[in-house]
Every structure is written in structure tokens, then in C-alpha cells.
Tab-separated table of C-alpha atoms and ligand atoms in Angstrom:
chain	number	residue	atom	x	y	z
S	1260	MET	CA	0.040	-0.088	-0.284
S	1261	SER	CA	1.238	3.591	-0.673
S	1262	PRO	CA	1.080	6.029	2.008
S	1263	GLU	CA	-1.867	7.870	0.145
S	1264	GLU	CA	-3.656	4.506	0.049
S	1265	PHE	CA	-3.117	3.676	3.330
S	1266	ARG	CA	-4.361	7.101	4.324
S	1267	ARG	CA	-7.667	6.958	2.368
S	1268	ALA	CA	-8.228	3.036	3.630
S	1269	GLY	CA	-7.467	4.266	7.092
S	1270	HIS	CA	-9.962	6.840	7.457
S	1271	ALA	CA	-12.350	4.825	5.871
S	1272	ALA	CA	-11.891	2.285	8.684
S	1273	ILE	CA	-12.096	4.365	11.258
S	1274	ASP	CA	-15.239	6.363	9.819
S	1275	TRP	CA	-16.511	2.464	9.959
S	1276	ILE	CA	-15.459	1.726	13.466
S	1277	ALA	CA	-17.286	5.266	14.828
S	1278	SER	CA	-20.260	3.967	12.541
S	1279	TYR	CA	-20.322	0.847	14.107
S	1280	LEU	CA	-20.108	2.025	17.713
S	1281	GLU	CA	-22.708	4.683	16.833
S	1282	SER	CA	-25.233	2.209	15.694
S	1283	ILE	CA	-24.458	-0.946	17.743
S	1284	GLU	CA	-27.790	-0.628	19.756
S	1285	SER	CA	-29.766	-1.540	16.979
S	1286	ARG	CA	-28.000	-5.051	16.146
S	1287	ARG	CA	-29.151	-8.103	17.921
S	1288	VAL	CA	-26.759	-8.557	20.788
S	1289	LEU	CA	-26.155	-12.617	20.416
S	1290	SER	CA	-25.279	-13.615	17.135
S	1291	ASP	CA	-27.701	-16.278	16.060
S	1292	VAL	CA	-25.615	-18.043	13.035
S	1293	SER	CA	-25.630	-21.841	12.950
S	1294	PRO	CA	-21.967	-23.435	13.233
S	1295	GLY	CA	-20.172	-23.444	9.899
S	1296	ALA	CA	-22.370	-20.294	8.467
S	1297	ILE	CA	-19.726	-18.084	8.488
S	1298	ARG	CA	-16.987	-20.330	6.796
S	1299	GLN	CA	-19.685	-21.001	4.195
S	1300	ARG	CA	-19.687	-17.397	2.853
S	1301	MET	CA	-15.787	-17.669	2.577
S	1302	PRO	CA	-14.219	-18.663	-0.743
S	1303	ALA	CA	-12.686	-22.085	-0.594
S	1304	GLU	CA	-9.271	-20.729	-1.946
S	1305	PRO	CA	-7.249	-17.734	-0.835
S	1306	PRO	CA	-7.201	-14.890	-3.660
S	1307	PRO	CA	-4.530	-15.412	-6.177
S	1308	ARG	CA	-4.210	-11.761	-6.651
S	1309	SER	CA	-4.750	-8.457	-4.749
S	1310	GLU	CA	-7.884	-7.533	-3.834
S	1311	PRO	CA	-9.163	-3.863	-2.768
S	1312	PHE	CA	-10.024	-2.293	0.311
S	1313	GLU	CA	-13.254	-1.928	-0.824
S	1314	ALA	CA	-13.849	-5.679	-1.386
S	1315	TRP	CA	-12.224	-6.576	2.005
S	1316	MET	CA	-14.979	-4.024	3.967
S	1317	ALA	CA	-17.870	-5.658	1.815
S	1318	ASP	CA	-16.781	-8.746	3.270
S	1319	LEU	CA	-16.646	-7.578	6.455
S	1320	GLU	CA	-20.553	-6.749	6.247
S	1321	ARG	CA	-21.279	-9.696	4.446
S	1322	VAL	CA	-19.095	-12.408	6.193
S	1323	VAL	CA	-18.117	-11.270	9.546
S	1324	MET	CA	-21.202	-8.942	10.997
S	1325	PRO	CA	-23.628	-11.770	10.890
S	1326	GLY	CA	-21.435	-13.857	12.966
S	1327	LEU	CA	-20.555	-11.547	15.490
S	1328	THR	CA	-21.984	-11.318	19.276
S	1329	HIS	CA	-21.658	-7.336	19.961
S	1330	TRP	CA	-19.722	-7.057	23.245
S	1331	GLN	CA	-19.619	-3.408	23.082
S	1332	SER	CA	-23.561	-3.148	22.982
S	1333	PRO	CA	-24.983	-1.475	25.879
S	1334	ASN	CA	-27.380	-4.600	25.909
S	1335	PHE	CA	-24.337	-6.979	26.751
S	1336	PHE	CA	-24.941	-8.115	30.453
S	1337	ALA	CA	-23.439	-11.637	29.731
S	1338	TYR	CA	-20.514	-12.961	31.719
S	1339	PHE	CA	-18.091	-10.064	32.665
S	1340	PRO	CA	-17.606	-7.102	30.314
S	1341	ALA	CA	-14.923	-6.946	27.776
S	1342	ASN	CA	-15.398	-2.783	27.686
S	1343	ALA	CA	-13.598	-0.890	25.366
S	1344	SER	CA	-13.311	2.774	24.575
S	1345	GLU	CA	-12.277	5.452	21.932
S	1346	PRO	CA	-9.412	6.317	23.499
S	1347	SER	CA	-8.265	2.622	23.957
S	1348	ILE	CA	-8.877	2.076	20.266
S	1349	LEU	CA	-6.882	4.611	19.136
S	1350	GLY	CA	-3.977	3.445	21.297
S	1351	GLU	CA	-4.616	0.238	19.958
S	1352	LEU	CA	-4.200	1.520	16.565
S	1353	ILE	CA	-1.225	3.383	17.434
S	1354	SER	CA	0.562	0.538	18.767
S	1355	ALA	CA	0.000	-1.251	15.403
S	1356	GLY	CA	1.132	1.483	13.762
S	1357	LEU	CA	4.462	1.681	15.407
S	1358	GLY	CA	4.754	-2.127	15.362
S	1359	VAL	CA	7.278	-2.299	17.898
S	1360	GLN	CA	8.453	-5.406	19.739
S	1361	GLY	CA	9.345	-4.403	23.338
S	1362	MET	CA	10.754	-7.833	24.542
S	1363	LEU	CA	14.059	-5.996	25.826
S	1364	TRP	CA	14.436	-2.299	27.163
S	1365	ALA	CA	16.915	-2.001	24.470
S	1366	THR	CA	14.435	-2.949	21.799
S	1367	SER	CA	11.763	-0.008	22.457
S	1368	PRO	CA	12.821	1.985	25.906
S	1369	ALA	CA	9.616	3.870	25.650
S	1370	CYS	CA	7.725	0.618	25.561
S	1371	THR	CA	9.062	-0.639	28.617
S	1372	GLU	CA	9.448	2.892	30.441
S	1373	VAL	CA	5.728	3.898	29.658
S	1374	GLU	CA	4.382	0.775	30.944
S	1375	THR	CA	6.372	0.724	34.122
S	1376	HIS	CA	5.272	4.549	34.744
S	1377	VAL	CA	1.538	3.940	33.983
S	1378	LEU	CA	1.280	0.759	36.537
S	1379	ASP	CA	3.225	2.578	39.083
S	1380	TRP	CA	0.595	5.408	38.465
S	1381	LEU	CA	-2.145	2.626	38.884
S	1382	VAL	CA	-1.103	1.635	42.229
S	1383	GLY	CA	-1.833	5.019	43.693
S	1384	MET	CA	-5.144	5.218	41.751
S	1385	LEU	CA	-6.354	2.029	43.075
S	1386	GLY	CA	-4.842	2.642	46.547
S	1387	LEU	CA	-2.657	-0.951	46.312
S	1388	PRO	CA	0.315	-1.315	48.497
S	1389	ASP	CA	3.266	0.783	47.771
S	1390	ALA	CA	5.454	-2.566	47.678
S	1391	PHE	CA	3.932	-2.963	44.242
S	1392	ARG	CA	5.718	0.014	43.089
S	1393	SER	CA	8.885	-0.410	40.650
S	1394	THR	CA	10.630	1.977	42.773
S	1395	GLY	CA	11.310	-1.004	45.574
S	1396	ALA	CA	11.681	-4.530	45.337
S	1397	GLY	CA	8.234	-4.814	43.190
S	1398	GLY	CA	6.777	-3.770	40.036
S	1399	GLY	CA	4.037	-4.339	37.623
S	1400	VAL	CA	3.688	-5.954	34.161
S	1401	LEU	CA	1.046	-6.293	31.582
S	1402	GLN	CA	0.386	-9.293	30.500
S	1403	ASP	CA	-2.289	-10.773	28.017
S	1404	THR	CA	-4.827	-12.069	30.291
S	1405	ALA	CA	-5.388	-13.115	34.175
S	1406	SER	CA	-4.995	-16.492	33.065
S	1407	SER	CA	-1.128	-15.695	32.262
S	1408	SER	CA	-0.840	-13.741	35.403
S	1409	ILE	CA	-1.674	-16.686	37.707
S	1410	LEU	CA	0.515	-18.932	35.911
S	1411	CYS	CA	3.183	-16.696	36.496
S	1412	ALA	CA	2.550	-16.201	39.684
S	1413	LEU	CA	1.961	-20.110	40.464
S	1414	LEU	CA	5.448	-20.699	38.613
S	1415	ALA	CA	7.313	-18.262	40.638
S	1416	ALA	CA	6.081	-19.662	43.945
S	1417	ARG	CA	6.843	-22.928	42.684
S	1418	GLU	CA	10.510	-21.879	42.013
S	1419	ARG	CA	10.620	-19.789	45.503
S	1420	ALA	CA	9.156	-23.108	47.387
S	1421	THR	CA	11.683	-25.409	45.951
S	1422	GLY	CA	14.916	-23.095	46.304
S	1423	PHE	CA	14.629	-22.253	42.582
S	1424	ARG	CA	15.639	-25.922	41.868
S	1425	SER	CA	12.903	-27.155	40.253
S	1426	ASN	CA	13.242	-25.012	36.839
S	1427	ALA	CA	16.588	-26.466	36.527
S	1428	GLU	CA	16.083	-29.888	37.787
S	1429	GLY	CA	12.686	-30.396	37.532
S	1430	LEU	CA	9.829	-30.878	40.181
S	1431	ALA	CA	10.997	-35.001	40.230
S	1432	ALA	CA	14.377	-33.555	41.960
S	1433	CYS	CA	12.633	-31.600	44.476
S	1434	THR	CA	11.847	-33.307	47.972
S	1435	GLN	CA	8.734	-31.032	48.315
S	1436	ARG	CA	5.516	-32.242	47.715
S	1437	LEU	CA	3.593	-28.977	46.707
S	1438	VAL	CA	-0.035	-28.347	47.311
S	1439	ALA	CA	-1.949	-25.057	46.445
S	1440	TYR	CA	-5.199	-23.805	48.017
S	1441	THR	CA	-8.136	-21.803	46.551
S	1442	SER	CA	-11.976	-21.631	46.973
S	1443	THR	CA	-14.351	-23.741	45.161
S	1444	GLN	CA	-15.473	-20.738	43.249
S	1445	THR	CA	-12.120	-19.603	42.032
S	1446	HIS	CA	-11.738	-19.060	38.144
S	1447	SER	CA	-10.890	-22.280	36.341
S	1448	SER	CA	-7.552	-20.484	35.302
S	1449	LEU	CA	-5.688	-21.852	38.510
S	1450	ALA	CA	-6.571	-25.293	37.644
S	1451	LYS	CA	-5.169	-25.009	34.225
S	1452	ALA	CA	-2.213	-23.380	35.570
S	1453	MET	CA	-1.717	-26.332	38.018
S	1454	ARG	CA	-1.410	-28.521	34.714
S	1455	ILE	CA	0.803	-26.547	32.948
S	1456	ALA	CA	2.920	-25.932	35.832
S	1457	GLY	CA	3.326	-29.703	36.145
S	1458	LEU	CA	2.116	-29.708	39.653
S	1459	GLY	CA	-1.084	-31.637	38.845
S	1460	GLU	CA	-4.881	-30.741	39.571
S	1461	ALA	CA	-4.907	-33.283	42.413
S	1462	ALA	CA	-2.365	-31.089	44.168
S	1463	LEU	CA	-4.693	-28.102	43.985
S	1464	ARG	CA	-7.211	-28.120	47.040
S	1465	LEU	CA	-10.700	-26.512	46.657
S	1466	VAL	CA	-11.803	-25.210	50.260
S	1467	ASP	CA	-15.326	-24.497	51.294
S	1468	VAL	CA	-17.177	-21.157	51.149
S	1469	ASP	CA	-19.372	-19.624	53.381
S	1470	GLU	CA	-23.015	-18.516	52.600
S	1471	ASN	CA	-21.885	-15.280	50.702
S	1472	HIS	CA	-19.711	-17.866	48.334
S	1473	ALA	CA	-16.407	-16.328	49.879
S	1474	MET	CA	-13.859	-18.733	51.203
S	1475	ARG	CA	-13.602	-19.642	54.826
S	1476	PRO	CA	-10.535	-19.432	56.432
S	1477	GLU	CA	-10.719	-21.825	59.116
S	1478	ALA	CA	-11.608	-24.477	56.224
S	1479	LEU	CA	-8.314	-23.423	54.608
S	1480	GLU	CA	-6.442	-23.833	57.898
S	1481	VAL	CA	-7.909	-27.319	58.247
S	1482	ARG	CA	-6.717	-28.359	55.014
S	1483	ILE	CA	-3.402	-26.795	55.427
S	1484	SER	CA	-3.009	-28.716	58.815
S	1485	ALA	CA	-3.960	-31.919	57.317
S	1486	ASP	CA	-1.709	-31.566	54.480
S	1487	ARG	CA	1.135	-30.984	56.477
S	1488	GLN	CA	0.372	-33.781	58.625
S	1489	ALA	CA	0.684	-35.922	55.512
S	1490	GLY	CA	4.222	-34.498	54.619
S	1491	LEU	CA	3.039	-31.965	51.929
S	1492	THR	CA	4.474	-28.568	51.615
S	1493	PRO	CA	1.658	-25.902	51.205
S	1494	PHE	CA	3.217	-23.435	48.892
S	1495	PHE	CA	0.253	-21.320	47.176
S	1496	VAL	CA	-2.965	-19.918	47.780
S	1497	CYS	CA	-5.347	-17.664	45.411
S	1498	ALA	CA	-7.653	-15.468	47.022
S	1499	THR	CA	-10.345	-13.856	44.595
S	1500	ILE	CA	-11.832	-10.354	44.824
S	1501	GLY	CA	-14.657	-10.538	42.628
S	1502	THR	CA	-15.363	-14.495	41.876
S	1503	THR	CA	-16.760	-15.258	38.257
S	1504	SER	CA	-19.947	-16.684	39.424
S	1505	SER	CA	-21.389	-14.630	41.791
S	1506	ASN	CA	-18.653	-11.596	42.389
S	1507	ALA	CA	-18.003	-13.078	46.011
S	1508	ILE	CA	-14.989	-11.252	47.881
S	1509	ASP	CA	-12.431	-13.684	49.668
S	1510	PRO	CA	-11.258	-12.402	53.165
S	1511	VAL	CA	-7.949	-11.712	51.789
S	1512	GLU	CA	-6.811	-10.400	55.087
S	1513	ALA	CA	-7.317	-13.865	57.108
S	1514	ILE	CA	-6.136	-15.779	54.242
S	1515	GLY	CA	-2.971	-13.918	53.904
S	1516	GLU	CA	-2.105	-14.215	57.777
S	1517	LEU	CA	-2.685	-18.002	57.306
S	1518	ALA	CA	-0.386	-17.780	53.951
S	1519	ARG	CA	2.257	-15.594	56.008
S	1520	ARG	CA	2.079	-18.402	59.012
S	1521	TYR	CA	2.632	-21.405	56.794
S	1522	GLY	CA	5.200	-19.667	54.093
S	1523	MET	CA	2.645	-19.694	50.951
S	1524	TRP	CA	2.699	-17.376	48.399
S	1525	LEU	CA	-0.481	-15.199	48.394
S	1526	HIS	CA	-1.965	-14.344	44.609
S	1527	VAL	CA	-5.060	-12.018	44.826
S	1528	ASP	CA	-7.046	-12.572	41.691
S	1529	ALA	CA	-9.105	-8.890	41.326
S	1530	ALA	CA	-9.399	-9.669	37.369
S	1531	MET	CA	-13.253	-8.211	37.331
S	1532	SER	CA	-13.797	-6.248	40.463
S	1533	GLY	CA	-9.986	-4.501	41.050
S	1534	THR	CA	-11.239	-1.595	38.787
S	1535	ALA	CA	-13.832	-0.745	41.391
S	1536	ALA	CA	-10.893	0.463	43.815
S	1537	LEU	CA	-10.514	3.594	41.651
S	1538	CYS	CA	-13.282	4.883	43.771
S	1539	PRO	CA	-12.172	5.070	47.578
S	1540	GLU	CA	-15.762	4.023	48.719
S	1541	PHE	CA	-15.058	0.658	47.154
S	1542	ARG	CA	-11.567	0.270	48.293
S	1543	TRP	CA	-12.841	-2.053	51.017
S	1544	ILE	CA	-12.618	-4.966	48.829
S	1545	ASN	CA	-8.769	-4.630	48.898
S	1546	ARG	CA	-8.717	-4.956	52.649
S	1547	GLY	CA	-5.487	-7.569	53.344
S	1548	VAL	CA	-3.788	-7.099	49.908
S	1549	GLU	CA	-0.904	-5.686	51.590
S	1550	LEU	CA	-0.252	-9.384	52.628
S	1551	ALA	CA	-0.312	-10.540	48.780
S	1552	ASP	CA	2.858	-11.625	47.227
S	1553	SER	CA	1.094	-10.848	43.776
S	1554	TYR	CA	-2.011	-9.659	42.423
S	1555	CYS	CA	-3.818	-9.005	39.099
S	1556	PHE	CA	-6.555	-7.167	37.520
S	1557	ASN	CA	-7.939	-6.598	34.235
S	1558	PRO	CA	-8.284	-3.304	32.754
S	1559	HIS	CA	-9.807	-5.049	29.636
S	1560	LYS	CA	-12.774	-6.032	31.797
S	1561	TRP	CA	-14.332	-3.027	33.428
S	1562	MET	CA	-11.437	-0.314	33.014
S	1563	PHE	CA	-12.464	0.690	29.011
S	1564	THR	CA	-9.358	-0.973	27.907
S	1565	ASN	CA	-9.623	-3.019	24.796
S	1566	PHE	CA	-9.280	-6.786	25.157
S	1567	ASP	CA	-6.254	-7.619	25.915
S	1568	CYS	CA	-4.969	-6.001	29.015
S	1569	ASP	CA	-4.283	-7.340	32.197
S	1570	VAL	CA	-2.011	-5.914	35.020
S	1571	LEU	CA	0.152	-8.314	37.333
S	1572	TRP	CA	1.974	-6.754	40.075
S	1573	VAL	CA	4.462	-8.660	42.242
S	1574	ARG	CA	6.050	-7.418	45.925
S	1575	ASP	CA	9.319	-8.974	45.111
S	1576	ARG	CA	10.135	-9.094	41.266
S	1577	SER	CA	13.313	-11.075	41.780
S	1578	ALA	CA	11.326	-14.194	42.504
S	1579	LEU	CA	9.334	-13.778	39.392
S	1580	ILE	CA	12.248	-12.640	37.058
S	1581	ASN	CA	14.696	-15.346	38.591
S	1582	THR	CA	11.866	-18.093	37.550
S	1583	LEU	CA	11.331	-16.710	34.243
S	1584	THR	CA	14.731	-15.399	32.964
S	1585	VAL	CA	16.581	-17.382	30.230
S	1586	LEU	CA	19.286	-15.312	28.525
S	1587	PRO	CA	20.855	-16.469	25.193
S	1588	GLU	CA	23.731	-14.939	23.577
S	1589	TYR	CA	21.435	-13.189	21.054
S	1590	LEU	CA	19.706	-10.946	23.338
S	1591	LYS	CA	22.417	-9.853	25.305
S	1592	ASN	CA	23.184	-6.208	25.248
S	1593	LYS	CA	24.709	-3.335	27.404
S	1594	ALA	CA	21.204	-2.241	29.117
S	1595	THR	CA	20.699	-5.418	30.311
S	1596	GLU	CA	24.065	-5.841	31.591
S	1597	SER	CA	24.007	-2.618	33.343
S	1598	GLY	CA	21.090	-3.785	35.629
S	1599	ALA	CA	19.612	-0.158	35.104
S	1600	VAL	CA	16.702	-1.167	33.211
S	1601	PHE	CA	13.599	-3.621	33.193
S	1602	ASP	CA	13.427	-6.230	30.535
S	1603	TYR	CA	9.823	-7.525	30.779
S	1604	ARG	CA	10.449	-10.705	28.776
S	1605	ASP	CA	11.688	-11.782	32.169
S	1606	TRP	CA	8.120	-11.056	33.550
S	1607	HIS	CA	6.158	-13.196	31.469
S	1608	ILE	CA	5.971	-16.494	29.204
S	1609	PRO	CA	6.601	-15.029	25.718
S	1610	LEU	CA	9.709	-13.419	24.660
S	1611	GLY	CA	7.890	-10.802	22.376
S	1612	ARG	CA	5.697	-8.527	23.595
S	1613	ARG	CA	3.723	-5.381	22.005
S	1614	PHE	CA	3.010	-1.732	23.113
S	1615	ARG	CA	0.114	-2.599	25.058
S	1616	ALA	CA	0.664	0.054	27.560
S	1617	LEU	CA	-0.120	2.926	25.112
S	1618	LYS	CA	-3.901	2.093	25.105
S	1619	LEU	CA	-4.019	2.035	29.013
S	1620	TRP	CA	-2.111	5.595	29.017
S	1621	PHE	CA	-4.697	6.998	26.451
S	1622	VAL	CA	-7.303	5.536	28.629
S	1623	ILE	CA	-6.274	7.202	31.688
S	1624	ARG	CA	-5.405	10.376	30.084
S	1625	HIS	CA	-8.621	10.722	28.417
S	1626	TYR	CA	-11.090	10.014	31.379
S	1627	GLY	CA	-8.547	11.244	34.316
S	1628	ILE	CA	-9.154	9.718	37.499
S	1629	GLU	CA	-12.099	11.529	38.179
S	1630	GLY	CA	-13.883	10.482	34.895
S	1631	LEU	CA	-13.074	6.746	35.590
S	1632	GLN	CA	-14.368	7.011	39.075
S	1633	ALA	CA	-17.417	8.650	37.640
S	1634	LEU	CA	-18.269	5.542	35.338
S	1635	ILE	CA	-17.732	2.928	37.674
S	1636	ARG	CA	-20.040	4.502	40.377
S	1637	HIS	CA	-22.599	4.690	37.543
S	1638	HIS	CA	-22.441	1.270	36.961
S	1639	VAL	CA	-22.780	0.307	40.433
S	1640	ALA	CA	-25.773	2.358	40.842
S	1641	LEU	CA	-27.601	1.090	37.891
S	1642	ALA	CA	-26.671	-2.357	39.373
S	1643	GLU	CA	-28.460	-1.036	42.596
S	1644	LEU	CA	-31.327	-0.131	40.313
S	1645	PHE	CA	-31.510	-3.318	38.835
S	1646	GLU	CA	-31.748	-5.165	42.179
S	1647	SER	CA	-34.428	-3.322	43.481
S	1648	LEU	CA	-36.403	-3.719	40.304
S	1649	VAL	CA	-35.738	-7.547	40.622
S	1650	ARG	CA	-36.641	-7.566	44.563
S	1651	ALA	CA	-39.734	-5.501	43.746
S	1652	ASP	CA	-41.434	-8.305	41.916
S	1653	ASP	CA	-42.387	-11.579	43.995
S	1654	ARG	CA	-41.796	-13.901	41.133
S	1655	PHE	CA	-38.254	-13.522	41.570
S	1656	GLU	CA	-35.313	-13.564	43.844
S	1657	VAL	CA	-31.760	-12.265	44.233
S	1658	VAL	CA	-29.977	-15.190	45.282
S	1659	ALA	CA	-26.236	-13.488	46.311
S	1660	PRO	CA	-25.167	-10.679	47.872
S	1661	ARG	CA	-24.588	-7.935	45.212
S	1662	PRO	CA	-21.073	-6.109	46.540
S	1663	LEU	CA	-20.510	-4.358	43.206
S	1664	ASN	CA	-22.126	-4.422	39.726
S	1665	LEU	CA	-23.377	-8.317	39.148
S	1666	ILE	CA	-26.994	-9.198	40.311
S	1667	CYS	CA	-27.246	-13.115	40.689
S	1668	PHE	CA	-31.396	-13.664	40.613
S	1669	ARG	CA	-33.570	-16.522	39.415
S	1670	LEU	CA	-37.381	-17.009	38.890
S	1671	ARG	CA	-38.757	-18.387	42.002
S	1672	GLY	CA	-39.203	-22.080	40.660
S	1673	ASP	CA	-37.454	-24.927	39.244
S	1674	ASP	CA	-34.106	-24.754	36.779
S	1675	VAL	CA	-36.158	-25.878	33.814
S	1676	ALA	CA	-38.036	-22.743	33.973
S	1677	ASN	CA	-34.721	-20.282	34.634
S	1678	GLU	CA	-33.072	-21.982	31.712
S	1679	ARG	CA	-36.280	-21.495	29.829
S	1680	LEU	CA	-36.225	-17.902	30.576
S	1681	LEU	CA	-32.577	-17.296	29.896
S	1682	GLU	CA	-33.161	-18.949	26.298
S	1683	ARG	CA	-36.221	-16.650	25.518
S	1684	ILE	CA	-34.245	-13.670	26.700
S	1685	ASN	CA	-31.516	-14.356	24.464
S	1686	ALA	CA	-33.416	-15.249	21.528
S	1687	SER	CA	-34.865	-12.077	21.425
S	1688	GLY	CA	-31.567	-10.397	20.423
S	1689	ARG	CA	-32.483	-7.221	22.527
S	1690	ALA	CA	-30.086	-8.177	25.575
S	1691	TYR	CA	-27.513	-10.864	26.471
S	1692	LEU	CA	-27.350	-12.332	29.772
S	1693	SER	CA	-25.561	-15.526	31.039
S	1694	HIS	CA	-25.669	-18.020	33.902
S	1695	THR	CA	-24.194	-19.720	36.329
S	1696	LYS	CA	-25.059	-22.410	39.411
S	1697	LEU	CA	-24.946	-21.342	42.779
S	1698	ASN	CA	-25.591	-24.014	45.738
S	1699	GLY	CA	-26.547	-26.422	42.613
S	1700	ARG	CA	-29.347	-23.746	41.294
S	1701	PHE	CA	-29.305	-22.550	37.905
S	1702	VAL	CA	-29.139	-18.510	38.239
S	1703	LEU	CA	-29.157	-15.895	35.925
S	1704	ARG	CA	-26.457	-13.148	35.950
S	1705	MET	CA	-26.977	-9.319	35.006
S	1706	SER	CA	-23.388	-8.231	34.928
S	1707	ILE	CA	-23.492	-4.123	34.467
S	1708	GLY	CA	-20.152	-2.708	33.038
S	1709	GLN	CA	-20.623	-1.552	29.717
S	1710	THR	CA	-18.927	1.535	28.687
S	1711	LYS	CA	-21.876	3.238	27.241
S	1712	VAL	CA	-25.012	1.546	29.246
S	1713	GLN	CA	-27.449	3.998	30.558
S	1714	GLU	CA	-30.444	3.763	32.894
S	1715	ARG	CA	-32.711	3.023	29.946
S	1716	HIS	CA	-30.748	-0.188	28.883
S	1717	VAL	CA	-31.389	-1.511	32.157
S	1718	ARG	CA	-34.845	-0.677	32.436
S	1719	ALA	CA	-35.614	-2.253	28.727
S	1720	ALA	CA	-33.580	-5.692	29.931
S	1721	TRP	CA	-35.551	-5.843	33.003
S	1722	GLN	CA	-38.895	-5.151	31.028
S	1723	LEU	CA	-37.473	-7.783	28.727
S	1724	ILE	CA	-37.136	-10.428	31.185
S	1725	ARG	CA	-40.493	-9.922	32.529
S	1726	GLU	CA	-42.095	-10.339	29.057
S	1727	CYS	CA	-40.072	-13.443	28.540
S	1728	VAL	CA	-41.455	-15.229	32.098
Y	778	LIG	N1	-10.279	-14.409	37.181
Y	778	LIG	C1	-11.480	-13.968	37.368
Y	778	LIG	C2	-12.214	-13.715	38.447
Y	778	LIG	C3	-12.264	-14.041	36.055
Y	778	LIG	O1	-13.878	-13.475	36.090
Y	778	LIG	C4	-11.913	-14.314	34.922
Y	778	LIG	C5	-12.681	-14.224	33.554
Y	778	LIG	O2	-13.868	-13.903	33.808
Y	778	LIG	C6	-10.327	-14.689	34.669
Y	778	LIG	C7	-9.852	-14.586	36.055
Y	778	LIG	C8	-10.038	-15.301	33.606
Y	778	LIG	O3	-9.688	-13.917	32.946
Y	778	LIG	P1	-8.805	-13.997	31.469
Y	778	LIG	O4	-9.586	-13.968	30.388
Y	778	LIG	O5	-8.150	-12.347	31.519
Y	778	LIG	O6	-7.874	-14.933	31.619
């Protein structure tokens, strides 16, 4: 493409995105295509010769759009959001335009330093412990997802527990038989990380929860004692601030005290709810976080930053770096040798890394702290409104506490009635909700965190739900 062609196509692409976002409400939220329908619209063979931009865009409408679920729709209330925003889209675009690969400080110093600086800002913005700042022994790093963060934390914990021997010699050479703990409500990414780390899912203990679906520290201690008596080594515990099913907040302080007492690494997964701490009145969710060895949250869920973007902070970066660093000859350079720089390739699984911090920086600069706080407060207020609407209708019940912006509710009746209700809501295309099971019962989840969601969308969703009963 010539610069002129690129400029013309680029302007058209931005226009297209702006129109898409402007009209997104009029689209059915959940795609209703059948499996294979999208591939059928594509030619069997790739084009032998160049095709023009206009042809790609025509196929974007014809082939792709029918097969999309519109995550940026203000009528999207399923799972947790993956909310985006215009400044973030621009950051993503410019990062693609720059095309830098920031594996080492030396391969693009700004890529590393903007990231370090923005993540230090965020420590203050969220009221997190100063120990996470890069100016001391800690620091933050951007990862793709919370799943990668938990894997990195688990690997560092494994290394610390085995005197940094298991990387070099393999787990079999280590005398310790390691066990990890989390609640029955923790995200499945920890089970996956146990598999990948070679520890095995059987070594993950799922601790009971209380009536609010939060981990019971007494139950944790009972399991730790039993494992120690059996000659096993407790080495890792994960507490969640905002569980996936019901947004439960684990008692991090009590869990952290047990982690300290028994020499375990405490990882805190605040993937969804961590963003709420932008507002001082919601910072209670982070009580006890000063005891954490690592902490992660996803700006790509609730902080208006396009997928993917997860922040991992550690209190002792040397444990993470010693776990993940491998330095071949071809990556050696003077800046690394000086010890004066961060090479973020040593802080996560991949070698290569893109300039993710740019979009986060743009988001923070566009909204400012106050703008971000206002949106979070707005979402929580909408959730409060929705909860009050559900509570005012005798046919429904709210089945879990609502600390922030997720409402778990159901029709008073059997699971079949609730499953049918959800099917009808989603088939309408006017809103999209998802479900979970709590105490063995089918529950609907209304998750309110879309960038552009307004009261009218929440009221319309409630109206739809009532129509679908
Ligand atoms: N942790 C929690 C509490 C989550 O809710 C989720 C996803 O919803 C994850 C971790 C995994 O997130 P990611 O897709 O960033 O790996």
C-alpha cells in the first residue's frame, strides 16, 4: 500500500468503526448463526491476486458481521464485560502502526518505560500497597490475561518453594510435594495453571465457602494442617476479589495471615472487580492486599481498555524474574548488563511483546481519575437499581449479595423454568445475559459494566426479562 492508499483506507476504517459504535444498539446482541455458517460464506481458496480494500470491507459486512456477538453493545450483560473505549481503540491502532516489539528495554525503551510508569500510577490510583511500585523491590507488568498472570505467579511460587531448583532440575528432583489452595468458586484458570506448571490438578485443594460464596479461612487452615501432617508442602493460595460466578469477595486479610504463617505465596485475583478500587468508597474490597505476593486485575474487563490487557503486580520482582529469565547470547546487550533497566520478557511467558501500555495510558489521560470514578459509580448505581427492580417483583429472588455490579437472580421455580427464561431473553436479540450455578441451582447473571450503558438499557432489559417469563 502506498502512504496515500493507506491514509484513504485508514480514514475509511475509522469512519467504519465510529459508525459501528454509533449504531451498535440497533444490532441483535447475540449472534444467531449456525455452526459453519461463516465459513460457508468464504471462498474455498485464498485470493491469487490482490483485492482492493473496498472488497475486504464489503465482506466484513457480508461475512463477519452476522457472526458477531456485540460485546460493546450497551445491551450486553453476560459474563463479565470486555469493555472498550475510543481512546483505547486509538492506542491499540497506534501501537499497531508503530509495530514495535518491546521484549527488551533496548528494543524500544519507551515501550518499557511508559508501561512501568503507568503501572506505578495505577498503584496509587487503586490505593494498592506501595510494595507493588517499581521504585522498590516490586513492580507491575502487563500480561495478556489474568490466566497468564496466575500461571506466572504460580511458577514463581513453585520456584521459591523449591529453592529455585525445580526450573533447572525438574520437579521430580525436589523433595517437596507441593499443594495449592483456593476456594470452590475460584476461576478455572488456576486449575489450568496447575496442569501447565506440572503440579497436577490433584494438588489443588478447593476450600469450602460461606453463605456468601467467599472462602472460609477456618476451612483453609484445616486443609493446610491435614496436608502438613501428611508430609506435603503448602506453597500457594489464591484469593479472589470478585469471583466469576457471583462476585464474592474472599477475606484476603485472614487468608493472607495464613499464607504468612505457613510460608505460602498469596496471589490475589481481582480480574473483574479490581477496577472498583478507583473509587475510595469501594476500596474495602482490597482489605488485606498488603499481605499479597502478587495481585492482578483486568483493565480489559471493566476499565475501558480493549482486550487484551491484564496487570500483574508482584511485591518481589526478583522471584518472578529468576523464575522466567533465560538469557541466550543473541539477546545480550549493554542495557541489560547494566542492571539499570527492566526487560519485561523476563516477567511473563512469551519473549515478544507489543506496546500494550499505550492504550492504557490513553484511557487514563482521556477520562482522568475522576472520569473513571464517575463511570464505575454509575455502573454500581445501575446495578443497585436493577437489584431493586428484581426485589420488587415477587416472582423473582436475588440469590447472592451484590457487592458491586453483578446481580445473581432467578425465578422462584425450578431450573427448567430459569433455563427457558434465559433462552427466551437471549433469543430476542435485545439483551444478552449469562448464567451460573450457585448451591446447585441455575441462576441468571446480570453484569453491568458496559462503557455506554445507561439507565434506559437496564430498564429495557428488566422489561424484556418480565416479558419472557
Ligand atoms: N479471574 C476471574 C475472577 C475471572 O472472572 C476471569 C474471567 O472472567 C479470569 C480470572 C480469567 O480472565 P482472562 O480471560 O483474563 O484470563
